Coordinates of C-alpha atoms in Angstrom, one line a residue:
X1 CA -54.2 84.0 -36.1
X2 CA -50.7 84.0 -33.9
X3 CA -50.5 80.3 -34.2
X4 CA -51.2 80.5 -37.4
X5 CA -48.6 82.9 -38.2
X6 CA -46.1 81.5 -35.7
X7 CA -46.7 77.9 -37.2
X8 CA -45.6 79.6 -40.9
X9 CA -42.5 81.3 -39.8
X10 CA -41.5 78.6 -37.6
X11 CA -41.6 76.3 -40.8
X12 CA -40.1 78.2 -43.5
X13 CA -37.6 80.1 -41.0
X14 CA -36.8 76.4 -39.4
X15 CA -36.2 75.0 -43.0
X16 CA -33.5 78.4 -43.1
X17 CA -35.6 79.7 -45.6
X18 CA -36.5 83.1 -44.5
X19 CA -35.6 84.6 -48.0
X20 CA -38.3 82.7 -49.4
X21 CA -41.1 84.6 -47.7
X22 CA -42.2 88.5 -49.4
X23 CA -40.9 91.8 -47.2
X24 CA -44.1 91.7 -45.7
X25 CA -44.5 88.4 -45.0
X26 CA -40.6 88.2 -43.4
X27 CA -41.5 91.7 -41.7
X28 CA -44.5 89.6 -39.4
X29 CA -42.0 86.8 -38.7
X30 CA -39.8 89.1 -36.9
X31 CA -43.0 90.4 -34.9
X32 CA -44.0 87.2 -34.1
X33 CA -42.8 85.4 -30.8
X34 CA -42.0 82.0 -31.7
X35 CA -39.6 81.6 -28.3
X36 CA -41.8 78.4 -27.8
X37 CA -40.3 77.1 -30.6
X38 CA -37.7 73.7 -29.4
X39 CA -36.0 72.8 -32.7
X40 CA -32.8 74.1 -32.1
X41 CA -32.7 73.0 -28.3
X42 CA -28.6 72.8 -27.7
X43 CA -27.4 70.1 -25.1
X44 CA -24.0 68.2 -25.1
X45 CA -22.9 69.5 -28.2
X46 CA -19.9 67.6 -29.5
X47 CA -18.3 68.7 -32.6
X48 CA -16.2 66.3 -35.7
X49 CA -15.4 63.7 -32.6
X50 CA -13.6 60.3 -33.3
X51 CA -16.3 58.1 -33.9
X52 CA -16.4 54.9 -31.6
X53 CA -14.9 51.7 -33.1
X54 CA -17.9 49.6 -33.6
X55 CA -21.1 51.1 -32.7
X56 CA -24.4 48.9 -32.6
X57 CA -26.7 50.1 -35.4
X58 CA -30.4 50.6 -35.7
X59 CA -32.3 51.8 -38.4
X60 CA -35.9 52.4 -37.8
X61 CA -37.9 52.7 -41.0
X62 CA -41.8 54.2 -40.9
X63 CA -44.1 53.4 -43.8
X64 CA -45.4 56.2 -45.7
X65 CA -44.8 58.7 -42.7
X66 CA -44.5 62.0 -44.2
X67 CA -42.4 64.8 -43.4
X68 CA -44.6 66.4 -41.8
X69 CA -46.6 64.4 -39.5
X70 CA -43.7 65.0 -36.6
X71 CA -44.4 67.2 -34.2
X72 CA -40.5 68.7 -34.0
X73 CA -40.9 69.4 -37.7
X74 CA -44.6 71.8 -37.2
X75 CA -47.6 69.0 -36.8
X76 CA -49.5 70.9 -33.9
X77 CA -52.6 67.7 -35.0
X78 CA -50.3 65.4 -32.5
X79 CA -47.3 64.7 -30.7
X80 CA -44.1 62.8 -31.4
X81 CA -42.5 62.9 -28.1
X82 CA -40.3 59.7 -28.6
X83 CA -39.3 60.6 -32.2
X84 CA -38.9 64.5 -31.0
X85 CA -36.5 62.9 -28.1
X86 CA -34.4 61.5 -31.1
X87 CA -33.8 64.5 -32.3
X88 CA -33.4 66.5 -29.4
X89 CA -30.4 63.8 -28.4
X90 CA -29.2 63.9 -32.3
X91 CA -29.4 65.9 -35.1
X92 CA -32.2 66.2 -37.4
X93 CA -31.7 66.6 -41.6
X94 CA -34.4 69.0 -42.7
X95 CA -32.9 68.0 -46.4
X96 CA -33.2 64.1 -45.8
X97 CA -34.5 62.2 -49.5
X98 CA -35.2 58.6 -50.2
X99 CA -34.4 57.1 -53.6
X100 CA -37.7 56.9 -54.5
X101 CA -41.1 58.2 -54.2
X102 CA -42.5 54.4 -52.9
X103 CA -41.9 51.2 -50.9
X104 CA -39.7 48.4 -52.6
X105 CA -37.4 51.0 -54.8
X106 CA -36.7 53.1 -51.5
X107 CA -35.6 49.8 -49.3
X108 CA -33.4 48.3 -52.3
X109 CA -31.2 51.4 -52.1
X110 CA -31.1 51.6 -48.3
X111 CA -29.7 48.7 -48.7
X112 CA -27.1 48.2 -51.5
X113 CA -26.4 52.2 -52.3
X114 CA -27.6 52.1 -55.6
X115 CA -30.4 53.9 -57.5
X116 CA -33.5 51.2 -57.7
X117 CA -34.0 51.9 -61.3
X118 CA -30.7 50.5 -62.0
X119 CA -31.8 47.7 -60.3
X120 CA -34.8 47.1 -62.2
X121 CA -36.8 47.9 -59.3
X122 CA -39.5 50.5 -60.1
X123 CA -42.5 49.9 -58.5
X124 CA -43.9 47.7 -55.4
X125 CA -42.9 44.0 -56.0
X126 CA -46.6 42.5 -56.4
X127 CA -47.9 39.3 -56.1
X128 CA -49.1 36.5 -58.9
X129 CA -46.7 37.1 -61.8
X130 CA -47.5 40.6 -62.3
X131 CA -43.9 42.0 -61.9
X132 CA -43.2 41.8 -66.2
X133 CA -45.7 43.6 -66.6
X134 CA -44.5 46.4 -64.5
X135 CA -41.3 46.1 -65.9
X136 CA -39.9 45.1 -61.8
X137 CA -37.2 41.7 -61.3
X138 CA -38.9 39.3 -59.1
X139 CA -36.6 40.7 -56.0
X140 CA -33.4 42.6 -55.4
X141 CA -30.9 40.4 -57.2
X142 CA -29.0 38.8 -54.1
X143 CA -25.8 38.9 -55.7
X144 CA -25.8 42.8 -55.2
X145 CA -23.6 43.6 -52.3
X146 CA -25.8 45.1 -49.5
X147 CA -24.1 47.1 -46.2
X148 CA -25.4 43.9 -44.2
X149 CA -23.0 41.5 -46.2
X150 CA -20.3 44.3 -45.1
X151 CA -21.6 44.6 -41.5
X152 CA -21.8 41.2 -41.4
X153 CA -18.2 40.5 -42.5
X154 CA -16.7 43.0 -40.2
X155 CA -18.0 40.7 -37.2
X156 CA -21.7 42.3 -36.7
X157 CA -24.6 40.5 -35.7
X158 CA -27.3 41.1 -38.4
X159 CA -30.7 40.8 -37.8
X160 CA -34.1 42.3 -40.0
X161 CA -37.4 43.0 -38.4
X162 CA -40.4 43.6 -39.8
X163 CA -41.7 44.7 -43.4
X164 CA -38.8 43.4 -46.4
X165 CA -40.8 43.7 -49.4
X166 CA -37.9 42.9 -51.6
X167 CA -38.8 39.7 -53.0
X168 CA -41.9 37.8 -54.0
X169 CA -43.1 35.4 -51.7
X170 CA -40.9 36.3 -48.8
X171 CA -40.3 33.8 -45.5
X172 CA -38.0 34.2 -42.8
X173 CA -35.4 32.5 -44.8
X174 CA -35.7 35.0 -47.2
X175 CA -33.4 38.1 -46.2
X176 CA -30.7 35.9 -45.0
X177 CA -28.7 35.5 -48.5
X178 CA -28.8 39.2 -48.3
X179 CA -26.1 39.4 -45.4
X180 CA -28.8 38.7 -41.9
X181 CA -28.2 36.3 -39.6
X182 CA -31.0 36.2 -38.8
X183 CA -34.8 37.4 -39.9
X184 CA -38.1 38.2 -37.8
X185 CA -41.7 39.3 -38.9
X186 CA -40.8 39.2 -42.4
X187 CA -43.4 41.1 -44.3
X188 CA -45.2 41.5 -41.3
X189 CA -45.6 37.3 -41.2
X190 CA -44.0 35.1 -38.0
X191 CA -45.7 31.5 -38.2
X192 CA -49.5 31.8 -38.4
X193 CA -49.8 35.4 -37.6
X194 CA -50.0 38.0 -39.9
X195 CA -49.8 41.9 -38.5
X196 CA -51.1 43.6 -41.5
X197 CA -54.9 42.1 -41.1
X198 CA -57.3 44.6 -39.7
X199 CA -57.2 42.5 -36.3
X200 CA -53.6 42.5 -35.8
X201 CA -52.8 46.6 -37.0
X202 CA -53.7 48.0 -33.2
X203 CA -50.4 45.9 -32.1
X204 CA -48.9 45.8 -35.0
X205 CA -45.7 48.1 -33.9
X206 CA -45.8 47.2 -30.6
X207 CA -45.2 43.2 -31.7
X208 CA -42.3 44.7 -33.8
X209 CA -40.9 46.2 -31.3
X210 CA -41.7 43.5 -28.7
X211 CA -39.3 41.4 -31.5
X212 CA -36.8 44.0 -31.7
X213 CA -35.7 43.8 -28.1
X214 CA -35.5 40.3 -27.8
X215 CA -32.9 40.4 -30.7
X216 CA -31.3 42.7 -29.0
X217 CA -30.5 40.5 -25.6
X218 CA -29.9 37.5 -27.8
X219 CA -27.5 40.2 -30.2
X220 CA -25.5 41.1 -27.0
X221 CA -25.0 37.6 -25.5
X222 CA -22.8 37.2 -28.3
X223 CA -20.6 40.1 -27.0
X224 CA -20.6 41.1 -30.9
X225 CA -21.8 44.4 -32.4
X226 CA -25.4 44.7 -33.9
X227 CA -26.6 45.8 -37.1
X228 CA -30.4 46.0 -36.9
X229 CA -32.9 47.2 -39.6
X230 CA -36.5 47.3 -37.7
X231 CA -38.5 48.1 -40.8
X232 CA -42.3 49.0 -39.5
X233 CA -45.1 49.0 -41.0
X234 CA -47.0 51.7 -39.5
X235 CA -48.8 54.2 -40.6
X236 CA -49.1 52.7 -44.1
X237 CA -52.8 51.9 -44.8
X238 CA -54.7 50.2 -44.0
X239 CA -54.6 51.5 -40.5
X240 CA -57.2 50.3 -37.9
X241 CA -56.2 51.6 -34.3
X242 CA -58.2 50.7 -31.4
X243 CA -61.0 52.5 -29.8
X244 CA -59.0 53.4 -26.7
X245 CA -56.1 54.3 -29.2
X246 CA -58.9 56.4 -31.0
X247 CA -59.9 58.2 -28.1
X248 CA -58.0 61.3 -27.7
X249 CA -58.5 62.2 -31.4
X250 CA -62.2 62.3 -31.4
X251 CA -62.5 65.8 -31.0
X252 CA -66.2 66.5 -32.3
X253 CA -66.7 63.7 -34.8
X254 CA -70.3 62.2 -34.6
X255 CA -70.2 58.9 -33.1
X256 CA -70.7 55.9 -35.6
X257 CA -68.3 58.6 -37.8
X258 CA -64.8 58.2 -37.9
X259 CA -62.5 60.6 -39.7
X260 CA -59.1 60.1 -41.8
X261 CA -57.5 61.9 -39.1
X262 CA -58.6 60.9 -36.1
X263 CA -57.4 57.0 -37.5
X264 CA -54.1 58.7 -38.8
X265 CA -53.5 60.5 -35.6
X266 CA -54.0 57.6 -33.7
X267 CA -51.8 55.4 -35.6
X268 CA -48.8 57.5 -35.8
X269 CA -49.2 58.4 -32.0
X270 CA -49.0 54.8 -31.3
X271 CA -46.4 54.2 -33.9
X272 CA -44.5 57.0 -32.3
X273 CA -45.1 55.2 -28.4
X274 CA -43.6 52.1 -29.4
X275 CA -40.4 53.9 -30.4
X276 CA -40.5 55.6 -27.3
X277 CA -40.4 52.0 -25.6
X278 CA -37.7 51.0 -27.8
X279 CA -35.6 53.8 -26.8
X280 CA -36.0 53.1 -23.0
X281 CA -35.1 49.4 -23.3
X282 CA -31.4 50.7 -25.0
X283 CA -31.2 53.1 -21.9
X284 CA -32.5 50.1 -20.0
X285 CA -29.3 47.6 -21.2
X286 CA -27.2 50.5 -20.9
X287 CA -26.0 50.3 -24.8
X288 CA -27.6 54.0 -26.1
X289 CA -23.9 55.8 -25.4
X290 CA -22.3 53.6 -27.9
X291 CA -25.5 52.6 -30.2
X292 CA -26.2 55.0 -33.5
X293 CA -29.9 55.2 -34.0
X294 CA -31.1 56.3 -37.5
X295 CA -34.7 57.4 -37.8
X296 CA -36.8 57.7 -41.4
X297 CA -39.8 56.9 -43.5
X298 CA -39.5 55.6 -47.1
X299 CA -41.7 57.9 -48.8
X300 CA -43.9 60.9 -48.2
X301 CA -47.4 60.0 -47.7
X302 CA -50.4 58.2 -49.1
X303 CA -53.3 60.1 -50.5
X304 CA -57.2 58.9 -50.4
X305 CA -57.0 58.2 -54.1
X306 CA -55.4 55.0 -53.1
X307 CA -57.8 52.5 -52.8
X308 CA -56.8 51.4 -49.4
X309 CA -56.1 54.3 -47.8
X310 CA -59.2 55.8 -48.4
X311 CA -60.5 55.8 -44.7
X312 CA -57.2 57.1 -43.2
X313 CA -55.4 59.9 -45.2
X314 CA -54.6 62.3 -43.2
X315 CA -50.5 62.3 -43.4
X316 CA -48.3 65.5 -43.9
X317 CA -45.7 66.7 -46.1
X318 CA -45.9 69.6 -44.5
X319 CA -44.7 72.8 -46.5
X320 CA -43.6 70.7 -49.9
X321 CA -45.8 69.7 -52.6
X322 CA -46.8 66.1 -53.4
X323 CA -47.0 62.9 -51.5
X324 CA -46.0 59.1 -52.1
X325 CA -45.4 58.1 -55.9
X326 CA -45.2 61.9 -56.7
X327 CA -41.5 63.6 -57.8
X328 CA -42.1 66.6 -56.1
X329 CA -40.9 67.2 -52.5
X330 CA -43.4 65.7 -50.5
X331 CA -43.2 62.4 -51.9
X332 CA -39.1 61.9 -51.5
X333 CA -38.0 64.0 -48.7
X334 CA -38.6 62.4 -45.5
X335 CA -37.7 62.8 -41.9
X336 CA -34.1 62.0 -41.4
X337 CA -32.9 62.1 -37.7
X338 CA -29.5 60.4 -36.4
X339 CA -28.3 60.2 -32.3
X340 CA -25.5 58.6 -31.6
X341 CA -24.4 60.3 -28.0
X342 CA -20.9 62.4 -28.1
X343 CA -20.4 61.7 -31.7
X344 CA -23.2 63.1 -33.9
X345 CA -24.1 66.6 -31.7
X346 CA -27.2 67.1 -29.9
X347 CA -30.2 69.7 -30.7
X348 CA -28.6 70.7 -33.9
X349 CA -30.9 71.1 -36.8
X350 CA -28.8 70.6 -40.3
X351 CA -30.2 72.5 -42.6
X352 CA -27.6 72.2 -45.3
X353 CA -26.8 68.7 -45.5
X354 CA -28.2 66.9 -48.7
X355 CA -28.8 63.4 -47.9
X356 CA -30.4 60.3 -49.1
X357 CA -31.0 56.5 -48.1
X358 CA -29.0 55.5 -50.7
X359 CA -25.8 57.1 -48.9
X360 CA -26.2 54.8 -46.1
X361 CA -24.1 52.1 -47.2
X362 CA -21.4 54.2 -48.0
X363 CA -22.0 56.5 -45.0
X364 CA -21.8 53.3 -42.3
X365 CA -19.1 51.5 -44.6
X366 CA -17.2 54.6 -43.5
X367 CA -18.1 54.9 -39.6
X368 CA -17.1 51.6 -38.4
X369 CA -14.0 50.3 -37.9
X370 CA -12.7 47.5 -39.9
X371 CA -14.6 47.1 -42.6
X372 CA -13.4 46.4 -45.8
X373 CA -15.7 46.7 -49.3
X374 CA -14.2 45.5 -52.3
X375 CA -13.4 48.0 -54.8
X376 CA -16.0 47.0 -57.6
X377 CA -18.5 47.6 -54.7
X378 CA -17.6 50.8 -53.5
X379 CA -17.2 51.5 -57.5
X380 CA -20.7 50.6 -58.1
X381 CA -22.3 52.9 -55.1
X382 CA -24.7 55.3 -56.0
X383 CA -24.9 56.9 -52.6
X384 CA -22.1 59.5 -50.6
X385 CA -20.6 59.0 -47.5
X386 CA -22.2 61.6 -45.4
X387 CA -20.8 60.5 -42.0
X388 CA -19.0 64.4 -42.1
X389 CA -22.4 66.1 -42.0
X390 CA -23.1 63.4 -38.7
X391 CA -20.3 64.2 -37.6
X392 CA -21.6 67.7 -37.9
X393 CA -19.4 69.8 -40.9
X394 CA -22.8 71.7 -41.3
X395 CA -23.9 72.5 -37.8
X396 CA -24.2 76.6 -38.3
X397 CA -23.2 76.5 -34.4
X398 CA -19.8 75.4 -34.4
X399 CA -17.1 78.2 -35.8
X400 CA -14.9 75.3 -37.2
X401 CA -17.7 73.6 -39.0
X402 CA -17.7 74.6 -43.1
X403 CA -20.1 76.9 -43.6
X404 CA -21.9 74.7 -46.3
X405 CA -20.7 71.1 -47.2
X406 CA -22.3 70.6 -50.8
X407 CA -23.4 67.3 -52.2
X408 CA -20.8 65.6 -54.3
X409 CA -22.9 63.9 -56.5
X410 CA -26.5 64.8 -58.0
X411 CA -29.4 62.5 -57.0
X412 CA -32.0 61.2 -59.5
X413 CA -36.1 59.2 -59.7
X414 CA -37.7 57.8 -61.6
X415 CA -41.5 57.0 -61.6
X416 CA -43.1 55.6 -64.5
X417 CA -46.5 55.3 -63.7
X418 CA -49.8 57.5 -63.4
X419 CA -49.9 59.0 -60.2
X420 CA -53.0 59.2 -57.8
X421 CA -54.4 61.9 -56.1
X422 CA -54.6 65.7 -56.9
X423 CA -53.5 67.2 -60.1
X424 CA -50.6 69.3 -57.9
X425 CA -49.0 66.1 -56.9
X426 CA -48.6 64.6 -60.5
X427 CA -45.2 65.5 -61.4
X428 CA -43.4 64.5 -64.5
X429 CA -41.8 61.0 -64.9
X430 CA -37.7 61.8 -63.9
X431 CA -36.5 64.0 -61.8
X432 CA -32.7 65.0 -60.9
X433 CA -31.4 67.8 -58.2
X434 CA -28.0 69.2 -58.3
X435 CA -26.7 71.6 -55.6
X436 CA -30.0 73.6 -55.5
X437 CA -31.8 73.3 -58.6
X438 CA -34.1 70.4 -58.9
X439 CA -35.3 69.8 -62.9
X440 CA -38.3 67.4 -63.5
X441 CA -38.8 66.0 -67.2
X442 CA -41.2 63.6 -69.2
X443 CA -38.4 61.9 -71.9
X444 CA -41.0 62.4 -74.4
X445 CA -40.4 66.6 -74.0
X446 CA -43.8 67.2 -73.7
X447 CA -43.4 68.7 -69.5
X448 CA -40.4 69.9 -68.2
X449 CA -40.0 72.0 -64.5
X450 CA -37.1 73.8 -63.1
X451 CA -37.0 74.9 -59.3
X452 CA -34.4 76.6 -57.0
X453 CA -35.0 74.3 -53.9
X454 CA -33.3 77.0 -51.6
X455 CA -35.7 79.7 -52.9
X456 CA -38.5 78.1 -53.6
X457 CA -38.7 74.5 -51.5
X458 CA -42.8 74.2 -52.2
X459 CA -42.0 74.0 -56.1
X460 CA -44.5 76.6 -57.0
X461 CA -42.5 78.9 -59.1
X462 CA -41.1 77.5 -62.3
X463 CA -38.1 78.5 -64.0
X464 CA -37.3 76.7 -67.1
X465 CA -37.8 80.0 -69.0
X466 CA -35.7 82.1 -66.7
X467 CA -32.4 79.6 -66.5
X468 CA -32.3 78.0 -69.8
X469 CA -28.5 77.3 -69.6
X470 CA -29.7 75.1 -66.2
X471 CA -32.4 73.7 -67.8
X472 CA -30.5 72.7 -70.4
X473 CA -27.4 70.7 -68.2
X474 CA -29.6 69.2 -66.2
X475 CA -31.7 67.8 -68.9
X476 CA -28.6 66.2 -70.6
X477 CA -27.8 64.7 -67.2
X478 CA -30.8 63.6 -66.5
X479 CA -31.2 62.2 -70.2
X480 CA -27.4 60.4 -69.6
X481 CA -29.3 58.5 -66.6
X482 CA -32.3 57.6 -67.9
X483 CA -30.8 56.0 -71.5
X484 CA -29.7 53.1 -70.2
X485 CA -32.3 52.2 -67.9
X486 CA -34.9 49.5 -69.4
X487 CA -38.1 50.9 -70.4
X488 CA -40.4 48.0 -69.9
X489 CA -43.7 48.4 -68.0
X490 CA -43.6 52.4 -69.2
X491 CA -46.9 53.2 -69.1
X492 CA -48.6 56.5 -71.9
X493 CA -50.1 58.0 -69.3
X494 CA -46.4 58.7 -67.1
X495 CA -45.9 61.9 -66.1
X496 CA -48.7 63.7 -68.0
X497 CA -51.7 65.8 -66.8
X498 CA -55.1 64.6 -67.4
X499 CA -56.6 66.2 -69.9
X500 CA -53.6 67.4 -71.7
X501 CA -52.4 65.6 -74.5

């Protein structure tokens, strides 16, 4: 019952959310020892420093990895020691969003800073012609600037491992009109192997990562900076660890049994390892001091509605509502850690920030010196630059950071499908947050859902009725966005609740 407890106030109090929880309930948080707690662990703590010319950069995307499932953020079901060491060296966004609430939308916008919709990129790109009727493009339209072509122009080496799922039919050639140099293990392919069969998925990471440091040595013979997206694939389903991988999460499952998350456990464990070995090949070549790391997942995680996922769905969104494809929290916030030694601070846990994968083109565009983007580009960016919150504006620690450094611009989804799993996850078809009120909305009129994120982060209380006057701006914006976005591949059944006409 301790744990228990602890594990509550540890979350809500670690999300600086304490004035969410009843008298009574906030009364046994301050009774409860949570000393054991690490998440605000301080250690060389530097404070708006100069950033470093031209920093290698890696950004390490998990696959439907929810926010949840890392042990520094309350999973007490397994470990994240590699991931945790991230954040312990960095800082780690408890407000972190992706642009959307699934795979192909979520990379578009890493990559070119704009919202996916406007990109005509709803859904999953999907094989044999079935794109129209989704209303999706065939693939990210390669004449959209992307921070690679920027990277890239500044001098950087370029180089994309792993899952691209951004155009139909993909091959190593693929990603390189995008602004790579070069491409490995493009959707998981690299000559006649494929990683994503069953045989492949207990070295699937460890292949990728395998990949990533050879790039690496061959990156730093040129005596040029690095710009490196390695883009897992791990733990999106289907999963099929090894029995030795398996092991430790047994517990008391009945052998010729195997339980979602005992394969879960095990996949995110190893997913998790791999990084670790990443990380200790940087400190190896002696390139971590001047290297900034970014650490996410593209959407919150898979629920055993989907068909194949149905043997391992066991992934955490931990106190928010939802999972992948849903609006609600759990399927767009995701873990968002940064380390970049002497320059983003160490053991701080930014609680303030608002931040989303579409502000990292704007965000690196800003940090390194010497790049130049056009101004029709920088026009066209959906995204912020939040290298100020790296930097650390919102670290609560540091007397001359702001006390709260508020998003400049409101962040919107879009999901215009029925959405699997339980009828708590099934939000309505657009959604839009602004400062702290987040406003869902079927175009139609028939559901519309008001929360106050800072009160109320598990979106269980609505307030439409309470804050009409909210309700009311945020469904004109919301409207404004939505208007001129194409409507094909809408399906009825978007954003409703079964049953309900």
């Amino acid at each position: 019952m301790i744990e228990a407890r602890a594990l509550l106030c540890t979350t809500f109090v670690g999300l600086g959310l304490s004035n969410a929880l009843t008298p009574a309930a906030h009364a046994l948080c301050l009774s409860t020892d949570t000393s054991k707690d690490t998440s605000n662990v301080t250690t060389n703590i530097t404070t708006n420093a100069a950033p470093r010319a031209r920093p290698n950069i890696i950004v390490i995307l998990a696959d439907d990895l929810g926010w949840g499932d890392l042990s520094v953020q309350g999973n007490q079901a397994f470990k994240t020691p590699a991931v945790d060491r991230l954040a312990t060296e960095g800082t780690r966004f408890t407000q972190g969003y992706q642009a959307a609430s699934t795979c192909t939308p979520t990379r578009a916008a890493l990559l070119t800073g704009r919202f996916p919709a406007e990109l005509q990129l709803f859904s999953p790109l999907v094989e044999n012609g079935r794109n129209a009727a989704l209303g999706n493009a065939e693939r990210l339209n390669p004449d959209v600037p992307t921070i690679a072509d920027i990277l890239q122009r500044a001098g950087y080496e370029t180089v994309h491992i792993g899952k691209w799922h951004l155009t139909v039919g993909a091959t190593a050639e693929t990603p390189l009109p995008y602004g790579f140099d070069r491409a490995r293990w493009v959707d998981l392919r690299e000559g006649e192997r494929d990683l994503a069969t069953l045989p492949e998925r207990p070295t699937n990471s460890a292949t990728l990562v395998d990949t990533a440091i050879e790039e690496i040595d061959r990156a730093q013979a040129t005596k040029s900076p690095f710009y490196m997206q390695l883009w897992l694939s791990d733990p999106h389903a289907p999963v099929a660890p090894s029995e030795q991988q398996r092991a430790p999460f047994r517990r008391n499952v009945p052998e010729g049994i195997t339980a979602p998350d005992e394969l879960y456990a095990a996949a995110v464990t190893e997913l998790d390892r791999q990084i670790g070995r990443f990380l200790n090949a940087l400190d190896a070549r002696k390139i971590t001091e001047n290297t900034l790391v970014l650490f996410t997942s593209d959407n919150g995680p898979a629920t055993a509605a989907m068909a194949p996922v149905r043997w391992s769905a066991a992934g955490s969104a931990g106190p928010f509502r939802g999972g992948k494809r849903s609006l609600y929290e759990g399927g767009i916030r995701a873990p968002f850690i940064a380390r970049w030694p002497n320059v983003v601070p160490a053991g701080v846990v930014d609680r303030e920030s608002v931040i989303c994968g579409l502000d990292l083109a704007p965000t690196l565009a800003a940090l390194v010196d010497g790049v130049e983007v056009d101004p029709a580009t920088r026009a066209a960016w959906d995204g912020v630059d939040f290298s100020a919150a790296l930097r650390g504006a919102n670290d609560a620690r540091d007397p001359s950071s702001k006390a709260r450094e508020p998003r400049a611009r409101p962040l919107f989804w879009e999901w215009r499908y029925p959405i699997e799993g339980p009828v708590f996850w099934k939000s309505p078809m657009l959604a839009v947050r602004d400062g702290d009120w987040k406003y869902l909305w079927n175009p139609d009129g028939s559901r519309e859902e008001l929360f106050n994120l800072a009160a109320d982060p598990s979106e269980l209380r609505e307030s439409s009725a309470q804050h009409p006057e909210v309700t009311a701006r945020l469904r004109a914006m919301l409207r404004a966005w939505y208007e001129p976005l194409s409507k094909d591949g809408t399906r009825a059944e978007a954003g409703r609740l079964p049953g309900v006409p």
